[in-house]
Amino acid sequence: MYDCLLLDDDRRTREVLARLVDGDDFKARLAPDIATARRLAGERFPDCAILDLDLPDGNGLDFFKELREQGEVEVLILTGQGTIDTAVTALKSGAIDFLTKPVEPIRLESAMLAIRRTLSLKAEVNNLRAVLRQEGRFAGMVGTSSSMQGVFSMIEKAAPSESSVLILGETGTGKELVARALHRFSRRADKPFVAFNCGAIQSSLLESELFGHEAGSFTGAGKRRLGYFEQAKGGTVFLDEIFEMPLEQQVNLLRVLENRQITRVGGESPIDVDVRVVAASNKSATAALEDRSVREDLLYRLMVFPIHVPPLRERREDVRCLAQFFLDSLVRLAGIPKRFSADALAKLEGHDWPGNVRELRNIVERACILSDDVIDAGCIVFDDHALFRSRGVSQASIRPSIGGAVTVEPGMSIAEAERLLILTTLDCLSGNKPKAAELLGISLKTLYNRLNVYSASAGA
């Protein structure tokens, strides 16, 4: 039986509605004002609510928003003829329907039927999700370990809210999958999910990419362009590698988080934006504060709800199911059945996985190519170097001579010489990509593109 919170200041209306609602599927709890409704919701959060808009101690629409911030609830709005515009606003905010007073029983019956169907469907989805979680599957992620089950629980708790989330974890742990799961299980799921890598673009262009620009605002700006925040209207903006964002741009992001407004480059008027911000970094919050790569006020604004994604070496019990998951995907694509031998699985479980889940996926794909129908230990070929360290490049592939100089051997291709110069420069600068790009005379985006090519070719 579903719990229905019925909020109306008119006693007769409450009693009539309660008689109509009470039955096999619903049990009504009555409240004459918002204070009482808030207390009842605190005692037991309702499955659905019928809310009047004009109340003695506030507005029903405000209480509706308050409920939605606390959890998932289906809401039916009651309104007089003079407040239909407000009811329409409530529908846009997620109410399932609105009824005008005096309420027609057949309209109420139809609305409650729609609510019952919605709640029943949600229950089925939640049951299916619980079964998949027991099998280690959750929104594209795989893991039966207690640490990953904890991550799944955090996602379920954070997804329905509107709070900012900061996802922390090493490279290759699946931070974007967590962000997509937060979006998928939120009320914004039918709106855009827009991902942006804060370190993959020049600082001078970052503001335009995020907030857009007006025509003629700078050289080459021939027409108005909407930034990612406007493109994600009603949805989620995922800011990956947030601590790579220049400090001067972090001020603008903080202003957006606080005021929910952006100003296009070259524009004068602020524009309201309705988006949820989810950010991620492979650097710990403590390290980011120590090296001053993040403003403290922005960090606290982002860390309303932090989620830490554990490295694969800390959840070795997930290696076997992850490997099987990747193999099953490859087999479906190729149409050729393959399986792991016991010694192959043992070899996988004994590895430290510096590149985390991403490295495991590449190793399984490589083994699938090398093997026949059975993938044995001989097909499991690990790299001799840490291919996916936190900087995302191979350190063993860098061959500087003493003092950081680069040795260009006779017959070396220009592409290889360029690769050696870029990786050696990064090594000498302790992975500082913006500084390396400046010294090399290339854009930061070009640097990232080169590093992506090197990582892909090394994993082939």
Short mmCIF file of C-alpha atoms in Angstrom, two decimals:
data_model
loop_
_atom_site.label_atom_id
_atom_site.label_comp_id
_atom_site.label_asym_id
_atom_site.label_seq_id
_atom_site.Cartn_x
_atom_site.Cartn_y
_atom_site.Cartn_z
CA MET A 1 0.00 0.00 0.00
CA TYR A 2 1.30 3.44 -0.95
CA ASP A 3 1.43 6.33 1.49
CA CYS A 4 -0.27 9.54 0.27
CA LEU A 5 0.28 12.88 2.00
CA LEU A 6 -2.79 15.10 1.53
CA LEU A 7 -2.18 18.82 2.19
CA ASP A 8 -5.13 21.24 2.09
CA ASP A 9 -6.22 23.93 4.54
CA ASP A 10 -9.96 23.28 3.99
CA ARG A 11 -11.19 20.55 6.35
CA ARG A 12 -14.10 19.46 4.14
CA THR A 13 -11.88 19.19 1.07
CA ARG A 14 -9.40 17.07 3.04
CA GLU A 15 -12.09 14.71 4.23
CA VAL A 16 -13.66 14.30 0.77
CA LEU A 17 -10.31 13.68 -0.88
CA ALA A 18 -9.31 11.20 1.84
CA ARG A 19 -12.49 9.16 1.26
CA LEU A 20 -11.74 9.08 -2.48
CA VAL A 21 -8.03 8.22 -2.07
CA ASP A 22 -8.21 5.60 0.69
CA GLY A 23 -8.55 2.07 -0.64
CA ASP A 24 -6.58 -1.02 -1.61
CA ASP A 25 -3.68 0.93 -3.09
CA PHE A 26 -3.39 4.14 -1.06
CA LYS A 27 -3.62 5.29 2.55
CA ALA A 28 -3.99 9.04 3.08
CA ARG A 29 -2.43 11.09 5.86
CA LEU A 30 -3.96 14.56 6.27
CA ALA A 31 -2.30 17.91 6.92
CA PRO A 32 -4.00 21.33 7.21
CA ASP A 33 -0.79 23.32 6.78
CA ILE A 34 2.83 23.03 5.63
CA ALA A 35 4.20 22.69 9.17
CA THR A 36 2.07 19.61 9.80
CA ALA A 37 2.88 18.20 6.36
CA ARG A 38 6.59 18.70 6.99
CA ARG A 39 6.31 16.84 10.31
CA LEU A 40 4.40 13.94 8.72
CA ALA A 41 6.93 13.70 5.89
CA GLY A 42 9.70 13.58 8.48
CA GLU A 43 8.00 10.67 10.25
CA ARG A 44 7.59 8.77 7.00
CA PHE A 45 8.51 10.06 3.57
CA PRO A 46 5.44 9.72 1.34
CA ASP A 47 5.21 7.81 -1.92
CA CYS A 48 2.94 10.49 -3.33
CA ALA A 49 1.36 13.77 -2.26
CA ILE A 50 -1.70 15.85 -3.12
CA LEU A 51 -0.85 19.50 -2.47
CA ASP A 52 -2.94 22.63 -2.40
CA LEU A 53 -1.06 25.74 -3.52
CA ASP A 54 -2.58 28.46 -1.31
CA LEU A 55 -1.92 27.60 2.33
CA PRO A 56 -1.97 29.65 5.54
CA ASP A 57 1.73 29.21 6.28
CA GLY A 58 3.25 29.24 2.80
CA ASN A 59 3.01 28.13 -0.78
CA GLY A 60 2.39 24.52 -1.75
CA LEU A 61 4.77 24.86 -4.69
CA ASP A 62 7.63 25.69 -2.33
CA PHE A 63 6.80 22.63 -0.21
CA PHE A 64 6.68 20.55 -3.40
CA LYS A 65 10.24 21.62 -4.24
CA GLU A 66 11.26 20.87 -0.66
CA LEU A 67 9.90 17.32 -0.95
CA ARG A 68 11.62 16.71 -4.28
CA GLU A 69 14.95 17.71 -2.76
CA GLN A 70 14.51 15.02 -0.10
CA GLY A 71 13.60 12.11 -2.34
CA GLU A 72 11.41 10.71 -5.08
CA VAL A 73 7.73 11.51 -4.67
CA GLU A 74 4.83 11.73 -7.14
CA VAL A 75 2.88 14.95 -6.68
CA LEU A 76 -0.64 15.97 -7.68
CA ILE A 77 -1.40 19.71 -7.49
CA LEU A 78 -4.74 21.20 -6.38
CA THR A 79 -5.53 24.67 -7.64
CA GLY A 80 -8.25 27.26 -7.92
CA GLN A 81 -9.10 28.74 -11.31
CA GLY A 82 -6.96 31.79 -10.59
CA THR A 83 -3.73 29.85 -10.06
CA ILE A 84 -3.59 27.66 -13.17
CA ASP A 85 -0.39 29.37 -14.35
CA THR A 86 1.25 28.31 -11.11
CA ALA A 87 -0.01 24.76 -11.57
CA VAL A 88 1.53 24.67 -15.04
CA THR A 89 4.80 25.75 -13.48
CA ALA A 90 4.46 22.85 -11.05
CA LEU A 91 3.95 20.45 -13.97
CA LYS A 92 7.14 21.70 -15.56
CA SER A 93 8.86 21.07 -12.23
CA GLY A 94 7.77 17.44 -12.22
CA ALA A 95 4.20 17.23 -10.85
CA ILE A 96 2.29 14.35 -12.41
CA ASP A 97 -0.96 16.35 -12.88
CA PHE A 98 -3.09 19.15 -11.47
CA LEU A 99 -6.77 19.30 -10.57
CA THR A 100 -8.94 22.38 -10.23
CA LYS A 101 -11.32 22.85 -7.32
CA PRO A 102 -13.93 21.60 -6.75
CA VAL A 103 -12.32 18.27 -7.58
CA GLU A 104 -14.20 15.94 -9.90
CA PRO A 105 -14.05 12.36 -8.54
CA ILE A 106 -13.46 10.85 -11.98
CA ARG A 107 -10.51 13.19 -12.61
CA LEU A 108 -9.02 12.32 -9.22
CA GLU A 109 -9.50 8.60 -9.88
CA SER A 110 -7.72 8.92 -13.22
CA ALA A 111 -4.83 10.88 -11.68
CA MET A 112 -4.41 8.38 -8.84
CA LEU A 113 -4.38 5.53 -11.39
CA ALA A 114 -1.53 7.26 -13.22
CA ILE A 115 0.33 7.67 -9.91
CA ARG A 116 -0.18 3.99 -9.05
CA ARG A 117 1.16 2.91 -12.42
CA THR A 118 4.21 5.16 -12.04
CA LEU A 119 4.94 3.91 -8.53
CA SER A 120 4.48 0.29 -9.64
CA LEU A 121 6.90 0.78 -12.54
CA LYS A 122 9.46 2.41 -10.25
CA ALA A 123 9.14 -0.53 -7.84
CA GLU A 124 9.81 -2.97 -10.70
CA VAL A 125 12.84 -0.95 -11.81
CA ASN A 126 14.18 -0.82 -8.25
CA ASN A 127 13.71 -4.57 -7.83
CA LEU A 128 15.51 -5.23 -11.09
CA ARG A 129 18.27 -2.86 -10.06
CA ALA A 130 18.63 -4.70 -6.74
CA VAL A 131 18.91 -8.05 -8.54
CA LEU A 132 21.55 -6.67 -10.89
CA ARG A 133 23.45 -5.20 -7.96
CA GLN A 134 23.57 -8.62 -6.32
CA GLU A 135 25.06 -9.92 -9.57
CA GLY A 136 27.56 -7.07 -9.58
CA ARG A 137 25.99 -5.03 -12.40
CA PHE A 138 24.96 -1.41 -11.92
CA ALA A 139 24.46 1.24 -14.63
CA GLY A 140 27.31 -0.04 -16.80
CA MET A 141 29.60 -0.65 -13.84
CA VAL A 142 30.61 -4.06 -12.53
CA GLY A 143 31.61 -5.03 -9.00
CA THR A 144 30.52 -7.29 -6.17
CA SER A 145 33.11 -5.98 -3.71
CA SER A 146 31.95 -4.09 -0.64
CA SER A 147 33.76 -0.94 -1.81
CA MET A 148 31.92 -0.87 -5.15
CA GLN A 149 28.60 -1.76 -3.56
CA GLY A 150 29.23 1.27 -1.37
CA VAL A 151 29.77 3.42 -4.47
CA PHE A 152 26.51 2.11 -5.94
CA SER A 153 24.68 3.01 -2.72
CA MET A 154 26.17 6.51 -2.76
CA ILE A 155 24.98 6.98 -6.35
CA GLU A 156 21.44 5.91 -5.42
CA LYS A 157 21.38 8.37 -2.53
CA ALA A 158 22.88 11.30 -4.46
CA ALA A 159 21.08 10.85 -7.80
CA PRO A 160 17.60 12.15 -6.79
CA SER A 161 19.00 15.32 -5.22
CA GLU A 162 20.10 18.52 -6.95
CA SER A 163 23.35 18.81 -4.99
CA SER A 164 26.74 19.08 -6.68
CA VAL A 165 28.82 15.89 -6.62
CA LEU A 166 32.62 15.59 -6.76
CA ILE A 167 33.89 12.20 -7.96
CA LEU A 168 37.46 11.38 -6.96
CA GLY A 169 39.53 8.46 -8.16
CA GLU A 170 42.60 7.43 -10.09
CA THR A 171 42.71 7.46 -13.87
CA GLY A 172 40.83 4.53 -15.36
CA THR A 173 38.58 3.79 -12.37
CA GLY A 174 35.35 4.79 -14.16
CA LYS A 175 34.56 8.27 -12.88
CA GLU A 176 32.55 9.22 -15.96
CA LEU A 177 30.46 6.05 -15.58
CA VAL A 178 29.61 7.23 -12.05
CA ALA A 179 28.65 10.65 -13.41
CA ARG A 180 26.44 9.10 -16.08
CA ALA A 181 24.77 6.89 -13.47
CA LEU A 182 24.01 9.95 -11.32
CA HIS A 183 22.35 11.53 -14.35
CA ARG A 184 20.53 8.34 -15.39
CA PHE A 185 18.89 7.89 -11.98
CA SER A 186 18.05 11.57 -11.50
CA ARG A 187 14.94 13.51 -12.45
CA ARG A 188 17.03 15.03 -15.24
CA ALA A 189 17.52 11.67 -16.99
CA ASP A 190 15.49 12.69 -20.06
CA LYS A 191 17.56 15.86 -20.51
CA PRO A 192 21.11 16.17 -21.95
CA PHE A 193 24.25 14.85 -20.27
CA VAL A 194 27.12 17.07 -21.41
CA ALA A 195 30.71 16.06 -20.60
CA PHE A 196 33.63 18.49 -20.75
CA ASN A 197 37.32 17.90 -20.00
CA CYS A 198 38.60 21.03 -18.27
CA GLY A 199 42.24 20.28 -19.09
CA ALA A 200 41.78 19.54 -22.78
CA ILE A 201 41.35 23.08 -24.04
CA GLN A 202 43.29 26.33 -23.96
CA SER A 203 42.50 28.64 -21.06
CA SER A 204 41.61 31.48 -23.42
CA LEU A 205 38.87 29.39 -25.03
CA LEU A 206 37.52 27.71 -21.91
CA GLU A 207 35.07 30.46 -20.96
CA SER A 208 33.57 30.47 -24.45
CA GLU A 209 33.25 26.67 -24.46
CA LEU A 210 31.47 26.57 -21.11
CA PHE A 211 29.36 29.72 -21.26
CA GLY A 212 29.13 30.48 -25.00
CA HIS A 213 29.78 33.72 -26.84
CA GLU A 214 27.99 36.41 -28.79
CA ALA A 215 28.67 37.14 -32.45
CA GLY A 216 31.68 39.40 -32.88
CA SER A 217 32.85 39.00 -29.28
CA PHE A 218 36.34 38.01 -30.48
CA THR A 219 38.20 37.27 -33.70
CA GLY A 220 36.56 34.31 -35.43
CA ALA A 221 33.29 34.56 -33.50
CA GLY A 222 31.11 34.96 -36.59
CA LYS A 223 27.88 33.96 -34.90
CA ARG A 224 26.40 33.32 -31.47
CA ARG A 225 27.39 30.00 -29.91
CA LEU A 226 25.73 28.34 -26.93
CA GLY A 227 28.15 27.00 -24.33
CA TYR A 228 27.94 23.64 -22.61
CA PHE A 229 25.86 25.03 -19.73
CA GLU A 230 23.14 26.19 -22.12
CA GLN A 231 23.41 23.05 -24.26
CA ALA A 232 22.70 20.98 -21.13
CA LYS A 233 19.46 22.84 -20.44
CA GLY A 234 17.61 20.95 -17.72
CA GLY A 235 20.27 18.24 -17.65
CA THR A 236 23.70 17.56 -16.19
CA VAL A 237 27.09 19.14 -16.90
CA PHE A 238 30.01 16.81 -16.15
CA LEU A 239 33.29 18.67 -15.61
CA ASP A 240 36.09 16.13 -15.81
CA GLU A 241 39.57 16.94 -14.46
CA ILE A 242 38.09 19.94 -12.67
CA PHE A 243 41.38 20.76 -10.91
CA GLU A 244 42.98 21.36 -14.33
CA MET A 245 40.71 24.39 -14.81
CA PRO A 246 42.73 27.66 -14.52
CA LEU A 247 42.08 29.56 -11.29
CA GLU A 248 40.77 32.63 -13.11
CA GLN A 249 38.06 30.50 -14.71
CA GLN A 250 37.20 28.81 -11.42
CA VAL A 251 35.86 32.18 -10.23
CA ASN A 252 33.31 32.15 -13.08
CA LEU A 253 32.30 28.56 -12.31
CA LEU A 254 31.80 29.41 -8.64
CA ARG A 255 29.52 32.28 -9.64
CA VAL A 256 27.44 29.90 -11.78
CA LEU A 257 27.10 27.40 -8.94
CA GLU A 258 25.97 30.09 -6.52
CA ASN A 259 23.69 32.18 -8.76
CA ARG A 260 22.62 29.65 -11.42
CA GLN A 261 23.40 32.25 -14.07
CA ILE A 262 25.95 32.54 -16.86
CA THR A 263 27.03 35.42 -19.07
CA ARG A 264 28.17 34.67 -22.59
CA VAL A 265 31.54 36.07 -23.70
CA GLY A 266 30.74 39.46 -25.21
CA GLY A 267 27.30 39.46 -23.61
CA GLU A 268 25.92 41.89 -21.07
CA SER A 269 22.83 40.25 -19.59
CA PRO A 270 23.04 37.22 -17.28
CA ILE A 271 21.17 34.11 -18.43
CA ASP A 272 19.45 31.70 -16.03
CA VAL A 273 20.61 28.10 -16.37
CA ASP A 274 18.95 25.00 -14.96
CA VAL A 275 21.65 22.34 -14.76
CA ARG A 276 23.20 20.04 -12.21
CA VAL A 277 27.00 20.10 -11.95
CA VAL A 278 28.97 16.91 -11.41
CA ALA A 279 32.77 17.20 -11.35
CA ALA A 280 35.63 14.71 -11.21
CA SER A 281 39.38 14.57 -10.71
CA ASN A 282 42.14 11.98 -10.44
CA LYS A 283 43.80 14.20 -7.84
CA SER A 284 42.77 14.16 -4.19
CA ALA A 285 41.13 17.25 -2.73
CA THR A 286 43.97 17.58 -0.23
CA ALA A 287 46.61 17.49 -2.97
CA ALA A 288 44.67 20.03 -5.03
CA LEU A 289 44.56 22.44 -2.11
CA GLU A 290 48.24 21.94 -1.33
CA ASP A 291 49.40 22.66 -4.87
CA ARG A 292 46.83 25.46 -5.22
CA SER A 293 45.20 24.00 -8.31
CA VAL A 294 41.73 24.68 -6.89
CA ARG A 295 40.10 27.54 -5.05
CA GLU A 296 39.07 26.53 -1.56
CA ASP A 297 35.61 28.13 -1.88
CA LEU A 298 34.96 26.28 -5.16
CA LEU A 299 36.12 22.98 -3.66
CA TYR A 300 33.69 23.27 -0.77
CA ARG A 301 30.90 24.17 -3.21
CA LEU A 302 31.63 21.07 -5.30
CA MET A 303 32.13 18.71 -2.37
CA VAL A 304 28.53 18.82 -1.18
CA PHE A 305 28.47 15.09 -1.91
CA PRO A 306 31.88 13.50 -2.60
CA ILE A 307 32.14 9.98 -4.05
CA HIS A 308 35.47 8.12 -4.04
CA VAL A 309 35.90 5.43 -6.69
CA PRO A 310 38.41 2.82 -5.42
CA PRO A 311 41.33 1.65 -7.58
CA LEU A 312 41.13 -1.88 -8.93
CA ARG A 313 44.02 -3.10 -6.75
CA GLU A 314 41.84 -2.38 -3.69
CA ARG A 315 38.99 -4.54 -5.01
CA ARG A 316 40.75 -7.53 -6.51
CA GLU A 317 37.67 -9.68 -5.99
CA ASP A 318 36.08 -7.72 -8.86
CA VAL A 319 38.79 -8.56 -11.40
CA ARG A 320 37.25 -11.89 -12.40
CA CYS A 321 33.73 -10.55 -13.01
CA LEU A 322 35.08 -7.45 -14.78
CA ALA A 323 37.24 -9.58 -17.08
CA GLN A 324 34.27 -11.79 -17.89
CA PHE A 325 32.10 -8.74 -18.53
CA PHE A 326 34.62 -7.35 -21.05
CA LEU A 327 35.08 -10.76 -22.68
CA ASP A 328 31.32 -11.23 -23.05
CA SER A 329 31.10 -7.84 -24.78
CA LEU A 330 33.91 -8.74 -27.19
CA VAL A 331 32.41 -12.14 -27.93
CA ARG A 332 29.04 -10.57 -28.77
CA LEU A 333 30.73 -8.20 -31.22
CA ALA A 334 32.92 -10.83 -32.87
CA GLY A 335 30.43 -13.69 -32.77
CA ILE A 336 33.21 -16.11 -31.78
CA PRO A 337 32.82 -17.90 -28.41
CA LYS A 338 35.83 -17.69 -26.10
CA ARG A 339 36.48 -18.37 -22.43
CA PHE A 340 39.18 -17.88 -19.80
CA SER A 341 41.22 -20.75 -18.45
CA ALA A 342 41.73 -21.01 -14.69
CA ASP A 343 45.41 -20.01 -14.95
CA ALA A 344 44.51 -16.93 -17.02
CA LEU A 345 42.04 -15.73 -14.38
CA ALA A 346 44.60 -16.36 -11.64
CA LYS A 347 47.16 -14.29 -13.55
CA LEU A 348 44.69 -11.44 -13.94
CA GLU A 349 43.82 -11.50 -10.24
CA GLY A 350 47.50 -11.32 -9.26
CA HIS A 351 48.24 -8.13 -11.20
CA ASP A 352 48.42 -4.72 -9.47
CA TRP A 353 46.49 -2.87 -12.22
CA PRO A 354 48.14 0.57 -12.16
CA GLY A 355 45.82 1.54 -15.04
CA ASN A 356 42.75 0.22 -13.19
CA VAL A 357 39.64 -0.92 -15.06
CA ARG A 358 40.69 0.75 -18.31
CA GLU A 359 43.92 -1.25 -18.34
CA LEU A 360 42.04 -4.49 -17.60
CA ARG A 361 39.70 -3.86 -20.52
CA ASN A 362 42.66 -3.36 -22.87
CA ILE A 363 44.44 -6.49 -21.58
CA VAL A 364 41.30 -8.60 -22.08
CA GLU A 365 40.85 -7.25 -25.61
CA ARG A 366 44.50 -8.01 -26.41
CA ALA A 367 44.15 -11.53 -24.98
CA CYS A 368 41.01 -12.08 -27.04
CA ILE A 369 42.94 -11.23 -30.22
CA LEU A 370 45.89 -13.48 -29.31
CA SER A 371 43.85 -16.51 -28.28
CA ASP A 372 41.90 -19.24 -30.00
CA ASP A 373 38.78 -20.48 -28.25
CA VAL A 374 40.44 -20.63 -24.79
CA ILE A 375 42.31 -17.68 -23.32
CA ASP A 376 45.18 -19.16 -21.31
CA ALA A 377 47.82 -17.46 -19.18
CA GLY A 378 50.15 -17.10 -22.15
CA CYS A 379 47.65 -14.78 -23.83
CA ILE A 380 47.59 -12.44 -20.81
CA VAL A 381 50.38 -10.03 -21.72
CA PHE A 382 51.02 -7.17 -19.32
CA ASP A 383 53.04 -4.09 -20.18
CA ASP A 384 56.49 -3.82 -18.64
CA HIS A 385 55.73 -0.25 -17.61
CA ALA A 386 52.87 1.50 -15.83
CA LEU A 387 50.91 2.41 -18.94
CA PHE A 388 48.12 4.25 -17.20
CA ARG A 389 49.73 6.13 -14.33
CA SER A 390 47.94 9.18 -13.00
CA ARG A 391 49.41 11.30 -15.79
CA GLY A 392 48.11 8.95 -18.43
CA VAL A 393 51.43 8.38 -20.30
CA SER A 394 54.11 5.72 -20.31
CA GLN A 395 57.08 6.58 -18.17
CA ALA A 396 59.16 3.62 -19.34
CA SER A 397 58.82 4.84 -22.93
CA ILE A 398 60.69 8.03 -22.02
CA ARG A 399 64.40 7.67 -22.65
CA PRO A 400 66.11 10.86 -21.50
CA SER A 401 69.82 10.88 -20.94
CA ILE A 402 71.39 12.27 -17.78
CA GLY A 403 70.25 15.85 -17.11
CA GLY A 404 66.94 15.50 -18.95
CA ALA A 405 68.37 15.82 -22.46
CA VAL A 406 66.74 13.99 -25.36
CA THR A 407 68.76 11.54 -27.41
CA VAL A 408 67.62 11.40 -31.03
CA GLU A 409 69.02 8.26 -32.61
CA PRO A 410 69.96 8.06 -36.33
CA GLY A 411 67.04 6.77 -38.39
CA MET A 412 64.43 7.74 -35.77
CA SER A 413 61.23 8.98 -37.40
CA ILE A 414 60.11 12.57 -36.96
CA ALA A 415 56.96 11.30 -35.24
CA GLU A 416 59.02 9.27 -32.75
CA ALA A 417 61.34 12.23 -32.10
CA GLU A 418 58.30 14.44 -31.44
CA ARG A 419 56.87 11.81 -29.09
CA LEU A 420 60.16 11.53 -27.20
CA LEU A 421 60.44 15.31 -26.85
CA ILE A 422 56.87 15.68 -25.54
CA LEU A 423 57.11 12.85 -23.00
CA THR A 424 60.55 13.91 -21.79
CA THR A 425 59.37 17.50 -21.30
CA LEU A 426 56.39 16.27 -19.28
CA ASP A 427 58.67 14.08 -17.18
CA CYS A 428 61.03 16.97 -16.42
CA LEU A 429 58.05 19.16 -15.43
CA SER A 430 56.54 16.47 -13.17
CA GLY A 431 53.53 16.15 -15.44
CA ASN A 432 52.61 19.86 -15.55
CA LYS A 433 50.73 19.82 -18.87
CA PRO A 434 49.99 23.57 -19.23
CA LYS A 435 53.65 24.42 -18.63
CA ALA A 436 54.82 21.69 -20.99
CA ALA A 437 52.50 22.95 -23.74
CA GLU A 438 53.82 26.48 -23.24
CA LEU A 439 57.47 25.39 -23.47
CA LEU A 440 56.81 23.18 -26.50
CA GLY A 441 54.98 25.98 -28.29
CA ILE A 442 51.77 23.99 -28.79
CA SER A 443 48.25 24.35 -27.44
CA LEU A 444 47.15 22.37 -24.41
CA LYS A 445 44.50 20.68 -26.58
CA THR A 446 47.18 19.57 -29.05
CA LEU A 447 49.22 18.18 -26.18
CA TYR A 448 46.28 16.15 -24.90
CA ASN A 449 45.54 14.88 -28.40
CA ARG A 450 49.16 13.69 -28.73
CA LEU A 451 49.05 11.95 -25.34
CA ASN A 452 45.82 10.18 -26.27
CA VAL A 453 47.46 8.88 -29.46
CA TYR A 454 50.52 7.66 -27.54
CA SER A 455 48.38 5.84 -24.95
CA ALA A 456 46.20 4.25 -27.63
CA SER A 457 49.18 3.04 -29.68
CA ALA A 458 50.94 1.69 -26.59
CA GLY A 459 47.83 -0.31 -25.63
CA ALA A 460 47.30 -1.75 -29.10
#
